[in-house]
PDB file of C-alpha atoms in Angstrom:
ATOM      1  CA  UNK A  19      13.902   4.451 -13.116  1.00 59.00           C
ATOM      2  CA  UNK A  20      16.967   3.015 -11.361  1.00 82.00           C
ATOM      3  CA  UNK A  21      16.199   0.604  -8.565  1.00 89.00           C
ATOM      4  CA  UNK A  22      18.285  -1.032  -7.105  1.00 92.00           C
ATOM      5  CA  UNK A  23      18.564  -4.509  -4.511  1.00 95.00           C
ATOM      6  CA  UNK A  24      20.523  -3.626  -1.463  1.00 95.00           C
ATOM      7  CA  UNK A  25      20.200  -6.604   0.926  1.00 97.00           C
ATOM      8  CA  UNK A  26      17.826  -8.922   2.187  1.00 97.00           C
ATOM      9  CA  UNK A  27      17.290 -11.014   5.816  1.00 98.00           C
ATOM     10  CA  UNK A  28      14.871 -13.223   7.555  1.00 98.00           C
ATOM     11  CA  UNK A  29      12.572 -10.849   9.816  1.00 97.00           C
ATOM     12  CA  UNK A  30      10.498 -13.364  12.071  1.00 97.00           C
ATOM     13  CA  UNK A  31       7.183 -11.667  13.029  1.00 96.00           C
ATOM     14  CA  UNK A  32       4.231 -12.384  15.246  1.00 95.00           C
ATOM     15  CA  UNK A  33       2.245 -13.252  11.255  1.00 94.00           C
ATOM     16  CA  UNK A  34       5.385 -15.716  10.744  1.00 95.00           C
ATOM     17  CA  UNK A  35       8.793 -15.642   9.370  1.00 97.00           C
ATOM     18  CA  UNK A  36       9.273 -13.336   6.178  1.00 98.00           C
ATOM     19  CA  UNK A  37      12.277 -12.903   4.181  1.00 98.00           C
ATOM     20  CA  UNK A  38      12.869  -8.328   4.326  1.00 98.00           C
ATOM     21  CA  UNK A  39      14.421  -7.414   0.743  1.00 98.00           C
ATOM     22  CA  UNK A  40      15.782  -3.923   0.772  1.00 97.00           C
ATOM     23  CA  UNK A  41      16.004  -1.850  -2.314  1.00 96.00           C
ATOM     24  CA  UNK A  42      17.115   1.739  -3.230  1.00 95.00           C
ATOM     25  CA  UNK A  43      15.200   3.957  -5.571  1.00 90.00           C
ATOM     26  CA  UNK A  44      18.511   5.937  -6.837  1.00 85.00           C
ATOM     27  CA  UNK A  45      16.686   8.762  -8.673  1.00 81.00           C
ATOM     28  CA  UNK A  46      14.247  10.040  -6.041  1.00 79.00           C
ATOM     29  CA  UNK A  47      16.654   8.732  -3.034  1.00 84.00           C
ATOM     30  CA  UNK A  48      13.527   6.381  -1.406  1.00 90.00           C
ATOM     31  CA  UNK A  49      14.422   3.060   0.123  1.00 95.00           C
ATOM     32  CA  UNK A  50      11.279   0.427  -0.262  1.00 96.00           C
ATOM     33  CA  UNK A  51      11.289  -3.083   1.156  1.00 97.00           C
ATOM     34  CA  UNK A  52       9.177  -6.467   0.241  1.00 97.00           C
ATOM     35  CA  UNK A  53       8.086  -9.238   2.665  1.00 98.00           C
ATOM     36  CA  UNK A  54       8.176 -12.742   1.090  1.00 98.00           C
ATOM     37  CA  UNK A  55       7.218 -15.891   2.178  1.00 97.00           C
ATOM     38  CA  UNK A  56       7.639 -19.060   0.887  1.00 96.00           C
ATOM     39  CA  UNK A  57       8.687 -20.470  -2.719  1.00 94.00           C
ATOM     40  CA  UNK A  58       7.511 -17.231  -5.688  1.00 95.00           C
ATOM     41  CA  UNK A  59       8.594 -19.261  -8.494  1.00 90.00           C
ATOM     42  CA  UNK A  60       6.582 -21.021 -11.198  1.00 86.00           C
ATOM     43  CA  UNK A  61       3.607 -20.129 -13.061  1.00 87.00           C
ATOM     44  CA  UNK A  62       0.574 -20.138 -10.067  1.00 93.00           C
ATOM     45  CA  UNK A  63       0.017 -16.342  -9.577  1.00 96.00           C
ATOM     46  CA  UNK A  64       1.369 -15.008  -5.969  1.00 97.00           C
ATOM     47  CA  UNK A  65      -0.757 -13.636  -3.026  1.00 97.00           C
ATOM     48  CA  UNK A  66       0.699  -9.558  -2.706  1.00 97.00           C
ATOM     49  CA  UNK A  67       0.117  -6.696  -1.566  1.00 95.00           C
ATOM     50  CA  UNK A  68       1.314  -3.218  -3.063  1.00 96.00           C
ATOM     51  CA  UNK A  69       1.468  -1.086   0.416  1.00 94.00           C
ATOM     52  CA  UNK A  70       2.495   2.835   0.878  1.00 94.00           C
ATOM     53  CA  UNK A  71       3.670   3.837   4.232  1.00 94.00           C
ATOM     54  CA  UNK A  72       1.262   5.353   6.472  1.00 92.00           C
ATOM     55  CA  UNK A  73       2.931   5.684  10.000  1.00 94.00           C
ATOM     56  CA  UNK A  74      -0.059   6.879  11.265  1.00 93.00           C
ATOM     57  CA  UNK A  75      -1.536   4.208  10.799  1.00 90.00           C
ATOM     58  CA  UNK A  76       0.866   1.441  10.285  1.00 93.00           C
ATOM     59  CA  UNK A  77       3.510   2.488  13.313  1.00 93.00           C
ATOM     60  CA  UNK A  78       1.231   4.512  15.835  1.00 93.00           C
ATOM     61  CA  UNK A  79      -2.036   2.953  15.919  1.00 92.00           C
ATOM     62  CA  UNK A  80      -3.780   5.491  13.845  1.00 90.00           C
ATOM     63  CA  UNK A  81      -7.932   4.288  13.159  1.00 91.00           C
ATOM     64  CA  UNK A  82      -8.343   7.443  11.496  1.00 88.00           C
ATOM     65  CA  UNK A  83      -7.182   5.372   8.042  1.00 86.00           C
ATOM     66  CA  UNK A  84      -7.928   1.664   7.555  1.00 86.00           C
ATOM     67  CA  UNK A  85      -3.637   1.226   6.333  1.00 87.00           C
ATOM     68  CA  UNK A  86      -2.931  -0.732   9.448  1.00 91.00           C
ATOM     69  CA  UNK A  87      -5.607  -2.597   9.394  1.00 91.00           C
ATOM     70  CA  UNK A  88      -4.670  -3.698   5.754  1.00 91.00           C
ATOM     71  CA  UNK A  89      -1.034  -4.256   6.628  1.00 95.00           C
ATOM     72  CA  UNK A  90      -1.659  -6.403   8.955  1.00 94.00           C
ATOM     73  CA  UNK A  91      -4.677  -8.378   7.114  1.00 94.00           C
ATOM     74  CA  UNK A  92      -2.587  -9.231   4.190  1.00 96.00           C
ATOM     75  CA  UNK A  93       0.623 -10.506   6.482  1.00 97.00           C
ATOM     76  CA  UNK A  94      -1.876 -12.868   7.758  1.00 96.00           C
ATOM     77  CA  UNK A  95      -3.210 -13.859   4.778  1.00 96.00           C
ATOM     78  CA  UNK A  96       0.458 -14.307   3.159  1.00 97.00           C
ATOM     79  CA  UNK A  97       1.157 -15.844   6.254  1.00 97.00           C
ATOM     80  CA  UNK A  98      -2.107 -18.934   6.322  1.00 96.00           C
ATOM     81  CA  UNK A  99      -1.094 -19.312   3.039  1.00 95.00           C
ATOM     82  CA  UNK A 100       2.527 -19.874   2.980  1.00 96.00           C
ATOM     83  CA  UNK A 101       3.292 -18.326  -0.002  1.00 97.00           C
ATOM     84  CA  UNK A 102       3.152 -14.415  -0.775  1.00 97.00           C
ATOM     85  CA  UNK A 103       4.681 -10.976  -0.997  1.00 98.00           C
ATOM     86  CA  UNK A 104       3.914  -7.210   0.933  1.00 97.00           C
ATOM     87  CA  UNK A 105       5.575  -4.540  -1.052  1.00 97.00           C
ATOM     88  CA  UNK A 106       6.331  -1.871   1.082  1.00 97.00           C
ATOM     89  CA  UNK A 107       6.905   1.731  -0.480  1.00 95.00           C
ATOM     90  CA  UNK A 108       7.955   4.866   0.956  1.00 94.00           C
ATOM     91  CA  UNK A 109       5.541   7.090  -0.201  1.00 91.00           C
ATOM     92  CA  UNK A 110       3.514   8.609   2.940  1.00 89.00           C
ATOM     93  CA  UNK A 111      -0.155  10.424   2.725  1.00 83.00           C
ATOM     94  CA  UNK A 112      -0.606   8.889  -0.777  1.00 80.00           C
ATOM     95  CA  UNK A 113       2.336  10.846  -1.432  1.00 83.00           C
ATOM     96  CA  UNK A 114       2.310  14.344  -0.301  1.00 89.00           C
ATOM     97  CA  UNK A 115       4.193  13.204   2.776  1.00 89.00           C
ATOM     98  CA  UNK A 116       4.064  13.444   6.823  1.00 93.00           C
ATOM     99  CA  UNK A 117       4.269  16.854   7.327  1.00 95.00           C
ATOM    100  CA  UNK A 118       1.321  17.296   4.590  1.00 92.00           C
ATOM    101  CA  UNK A 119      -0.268  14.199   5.637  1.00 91.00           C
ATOM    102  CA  UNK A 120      -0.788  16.308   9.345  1.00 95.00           C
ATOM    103  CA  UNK A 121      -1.756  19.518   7.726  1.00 94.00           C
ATOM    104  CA  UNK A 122      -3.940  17.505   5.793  1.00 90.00           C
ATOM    105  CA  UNK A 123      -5.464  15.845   9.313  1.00 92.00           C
ATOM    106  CA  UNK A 124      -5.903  19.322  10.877  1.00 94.00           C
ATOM    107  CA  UNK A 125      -8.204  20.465   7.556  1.00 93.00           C
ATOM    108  CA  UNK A 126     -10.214  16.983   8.267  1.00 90.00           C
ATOM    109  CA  UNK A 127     -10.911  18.037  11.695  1.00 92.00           C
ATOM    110  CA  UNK A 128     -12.466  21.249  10.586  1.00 92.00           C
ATOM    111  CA  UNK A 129     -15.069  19.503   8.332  1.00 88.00           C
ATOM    112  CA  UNK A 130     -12.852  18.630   4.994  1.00 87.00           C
ATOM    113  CA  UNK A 131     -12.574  15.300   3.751  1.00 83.00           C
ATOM    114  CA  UNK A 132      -9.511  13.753   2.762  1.00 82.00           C
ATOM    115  CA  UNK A 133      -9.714  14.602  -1.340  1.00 84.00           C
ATOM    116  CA  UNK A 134     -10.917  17.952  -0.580  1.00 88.00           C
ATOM    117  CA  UNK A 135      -7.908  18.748   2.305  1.00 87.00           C
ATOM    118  CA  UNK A 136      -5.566  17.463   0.006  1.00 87.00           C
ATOM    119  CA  UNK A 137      -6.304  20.040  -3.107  1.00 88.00           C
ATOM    120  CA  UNK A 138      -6.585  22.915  -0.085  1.00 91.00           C
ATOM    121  CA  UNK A 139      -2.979  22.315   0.435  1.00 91.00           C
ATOM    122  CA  UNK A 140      -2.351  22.175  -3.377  1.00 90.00           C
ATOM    123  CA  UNK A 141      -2.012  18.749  -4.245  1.00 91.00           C
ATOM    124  CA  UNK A 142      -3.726  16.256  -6.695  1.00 85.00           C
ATOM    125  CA  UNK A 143      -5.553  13.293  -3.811  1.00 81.00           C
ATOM    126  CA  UNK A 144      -3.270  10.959  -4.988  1.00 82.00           C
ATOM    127  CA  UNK A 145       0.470  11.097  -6.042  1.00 85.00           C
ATOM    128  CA  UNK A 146       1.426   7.778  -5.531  1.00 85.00           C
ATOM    129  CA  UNK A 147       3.567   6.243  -8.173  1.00 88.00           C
ATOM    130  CA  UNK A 148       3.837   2.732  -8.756  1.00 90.00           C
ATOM    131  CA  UNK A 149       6.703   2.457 -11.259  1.00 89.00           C
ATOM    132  CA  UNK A 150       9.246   1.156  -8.742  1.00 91.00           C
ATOM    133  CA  UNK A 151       7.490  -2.362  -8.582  1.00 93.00           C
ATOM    134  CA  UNK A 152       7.902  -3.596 -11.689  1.00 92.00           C
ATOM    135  CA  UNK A 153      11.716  -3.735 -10.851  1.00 93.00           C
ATOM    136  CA  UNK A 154      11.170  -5.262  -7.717  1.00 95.00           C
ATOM    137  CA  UNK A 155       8.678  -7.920  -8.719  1.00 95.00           C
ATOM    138  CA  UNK A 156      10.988  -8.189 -11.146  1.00 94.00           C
ATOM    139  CA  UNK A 157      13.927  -9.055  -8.965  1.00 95.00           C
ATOM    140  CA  UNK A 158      11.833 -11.694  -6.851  1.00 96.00           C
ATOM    141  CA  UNK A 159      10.745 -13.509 -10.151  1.00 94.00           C
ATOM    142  CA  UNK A 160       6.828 -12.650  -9.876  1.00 94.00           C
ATOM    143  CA  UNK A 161       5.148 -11.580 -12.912  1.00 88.00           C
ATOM    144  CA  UNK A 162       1.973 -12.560 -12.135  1.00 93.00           C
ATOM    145  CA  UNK A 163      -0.220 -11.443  -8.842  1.00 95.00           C
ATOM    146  CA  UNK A 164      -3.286 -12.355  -7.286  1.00 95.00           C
ATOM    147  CA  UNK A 165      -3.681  -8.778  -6.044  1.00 95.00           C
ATOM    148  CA  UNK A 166      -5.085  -7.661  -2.808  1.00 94.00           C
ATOM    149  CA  UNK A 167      -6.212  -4.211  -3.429  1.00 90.00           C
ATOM    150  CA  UNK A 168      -9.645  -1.950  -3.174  1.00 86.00           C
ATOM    151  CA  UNK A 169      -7.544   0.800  -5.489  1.00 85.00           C
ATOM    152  CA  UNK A 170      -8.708  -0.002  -9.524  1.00 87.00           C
ATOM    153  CA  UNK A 171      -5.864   2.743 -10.159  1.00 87.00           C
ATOM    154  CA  UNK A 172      -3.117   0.796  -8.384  1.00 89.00           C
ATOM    155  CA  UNK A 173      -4.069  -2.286 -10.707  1.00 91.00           C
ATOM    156  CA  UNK A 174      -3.858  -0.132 -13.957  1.00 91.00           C
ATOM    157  CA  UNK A 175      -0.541   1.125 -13.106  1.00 91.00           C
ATOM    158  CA  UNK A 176       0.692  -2.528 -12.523  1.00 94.00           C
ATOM    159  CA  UNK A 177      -0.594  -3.789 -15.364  1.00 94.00           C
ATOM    160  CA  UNK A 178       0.901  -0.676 -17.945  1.00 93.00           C
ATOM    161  CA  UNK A 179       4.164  -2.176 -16.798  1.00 90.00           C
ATOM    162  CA  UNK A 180       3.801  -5.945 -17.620  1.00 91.00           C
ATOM    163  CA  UNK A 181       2.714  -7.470 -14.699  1.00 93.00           C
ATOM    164  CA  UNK A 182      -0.268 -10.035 -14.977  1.00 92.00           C
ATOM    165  CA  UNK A 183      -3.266  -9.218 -12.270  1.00 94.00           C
ATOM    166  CA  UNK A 184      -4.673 -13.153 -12.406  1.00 93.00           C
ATOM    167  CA  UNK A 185      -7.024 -12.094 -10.031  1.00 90.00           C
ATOM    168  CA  UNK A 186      -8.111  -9.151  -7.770  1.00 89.00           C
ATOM    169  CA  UNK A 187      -8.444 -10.366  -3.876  1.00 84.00           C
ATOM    170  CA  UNK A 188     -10.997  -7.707  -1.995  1.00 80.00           C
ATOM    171  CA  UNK A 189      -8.784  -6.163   1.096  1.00 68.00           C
ATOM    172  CA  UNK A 190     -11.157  -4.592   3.275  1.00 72.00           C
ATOM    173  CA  UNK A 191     -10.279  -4.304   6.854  1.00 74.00           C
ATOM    174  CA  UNK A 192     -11.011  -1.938   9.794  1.00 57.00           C
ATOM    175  CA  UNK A 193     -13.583   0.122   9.433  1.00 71.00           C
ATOM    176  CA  UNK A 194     -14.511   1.825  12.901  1.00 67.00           C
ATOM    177  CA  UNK A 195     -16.338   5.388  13.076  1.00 79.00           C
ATOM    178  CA  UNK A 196     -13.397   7.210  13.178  1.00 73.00           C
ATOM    179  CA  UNK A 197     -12.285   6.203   9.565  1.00 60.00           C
ATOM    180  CA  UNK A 198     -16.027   6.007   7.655  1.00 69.00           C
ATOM    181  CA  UNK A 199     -15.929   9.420   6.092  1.00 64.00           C
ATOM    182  CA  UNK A 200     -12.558   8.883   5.252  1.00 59.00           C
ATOM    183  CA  UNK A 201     -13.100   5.461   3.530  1.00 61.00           C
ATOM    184  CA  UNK A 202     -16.766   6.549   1.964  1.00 64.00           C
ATOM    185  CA  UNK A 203     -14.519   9.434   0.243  1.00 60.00           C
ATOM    186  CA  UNK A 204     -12.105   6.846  -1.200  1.00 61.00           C
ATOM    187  CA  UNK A 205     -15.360   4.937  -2.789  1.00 59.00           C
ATOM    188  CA  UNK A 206     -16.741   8.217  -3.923  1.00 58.00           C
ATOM    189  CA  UNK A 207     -14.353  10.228  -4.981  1.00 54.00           C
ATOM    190  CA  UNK A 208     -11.283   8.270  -5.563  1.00 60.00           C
ATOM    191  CA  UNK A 209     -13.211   5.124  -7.177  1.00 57.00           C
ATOM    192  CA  UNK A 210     -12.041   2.613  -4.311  1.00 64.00           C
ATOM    193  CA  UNK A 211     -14.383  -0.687  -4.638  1.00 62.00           C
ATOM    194  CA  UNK A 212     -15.115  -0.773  -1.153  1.00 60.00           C
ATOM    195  CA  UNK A 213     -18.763  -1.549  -0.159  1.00 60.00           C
ATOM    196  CA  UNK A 214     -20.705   1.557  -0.180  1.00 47.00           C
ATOM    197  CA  UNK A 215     -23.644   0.498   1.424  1.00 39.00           C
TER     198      UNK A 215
END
């Protein structure tokens, strides 16, 4: 895989002020961006956050998916704690895309859950790949994470490509009724460790 730094900027934000590093997935021709905050270096493990795009949720308010809720949580908690990095990929609906990721909706609203609408369409419930962040931890000089993450798969991929999970930080954050099927169905079927009570 061939990723590669493009430029980076301070973005000031309502969480604090984050320095935005651009990069450039050449192969697959996706741009992905990390948030960092304060000094990465030495051997303490860093506060992150490995987060795929949702603009449903992240950009227009969306409560039908907990993905804004999570963005924002862990800016906030990067933020109190001065120290930390948000990996932001572009990889939409856990990877089948927007277009998909709507179809996918419209099957939900007709009883489906999210696994199930998914394979109706014709795709696996999750495609996300995590390869790209071993270049881009990489780059930032973080090897070692304390993770914030529900997703036991997301932690396996990160770890089959060097990168030390010191710790795993539980990142739950807003549940409403709109989203409870949705997030039982990632405990369920998808092995999430959210609270299943």
């Amino acid at each position: 895989m061939s990723v590669r730094f493009v430029a980076e900027s301070r973005l000031p934000t309502p969480f604090g002020e984050f320095i935005i590093h651009g990069f450039e997935d050449e192969m697959l021709g996706k741009e992905h961006i990390a948030l960092s905050m304060g000094d990465l270096s030495g051997s303490k493990p860093v506060l992150a956050r490995v987060h795929s795009e949702c603009l449903t949720g992240d950009s227009l308010f969306s409560i039908r998916c907990d993905c804004g809720a999570q963005l924002h949580s862990a800016l906030e908690k990067i933020a109190k704690e001065g120290r930390g990095v948000l990996l932001y990929l572009r990889q939409e609906g856990r990877g089948i895309g927007l277009l998909n990721k709507i179809k996918a909706y419209n099957l939900q609203d007709y009883g489906m859950d999210t696994v199930e609408a998914n394979k109706e369409l014709g795709f696996a419930p999750d495609l996300r790949n995590y390869d790209m962040c071993k270049h881009i931890f990489k780059h930032l000089g973080v090897s070692k994470l304390r993770l914030m993450t529900n997703n036991p798969e997301k932690i396996d991929a990160l770890i089959k490509q060097g990168l030390i999970i010191a710790e795993r930080e539980p990142h739950q954050a807003g549940k409403n009724r709109h989203n409870e099927r949705y997030l039982t169905t990632k405990a369920y079927k998808l092995g999430h460790l959210y609270n299943k009570a």
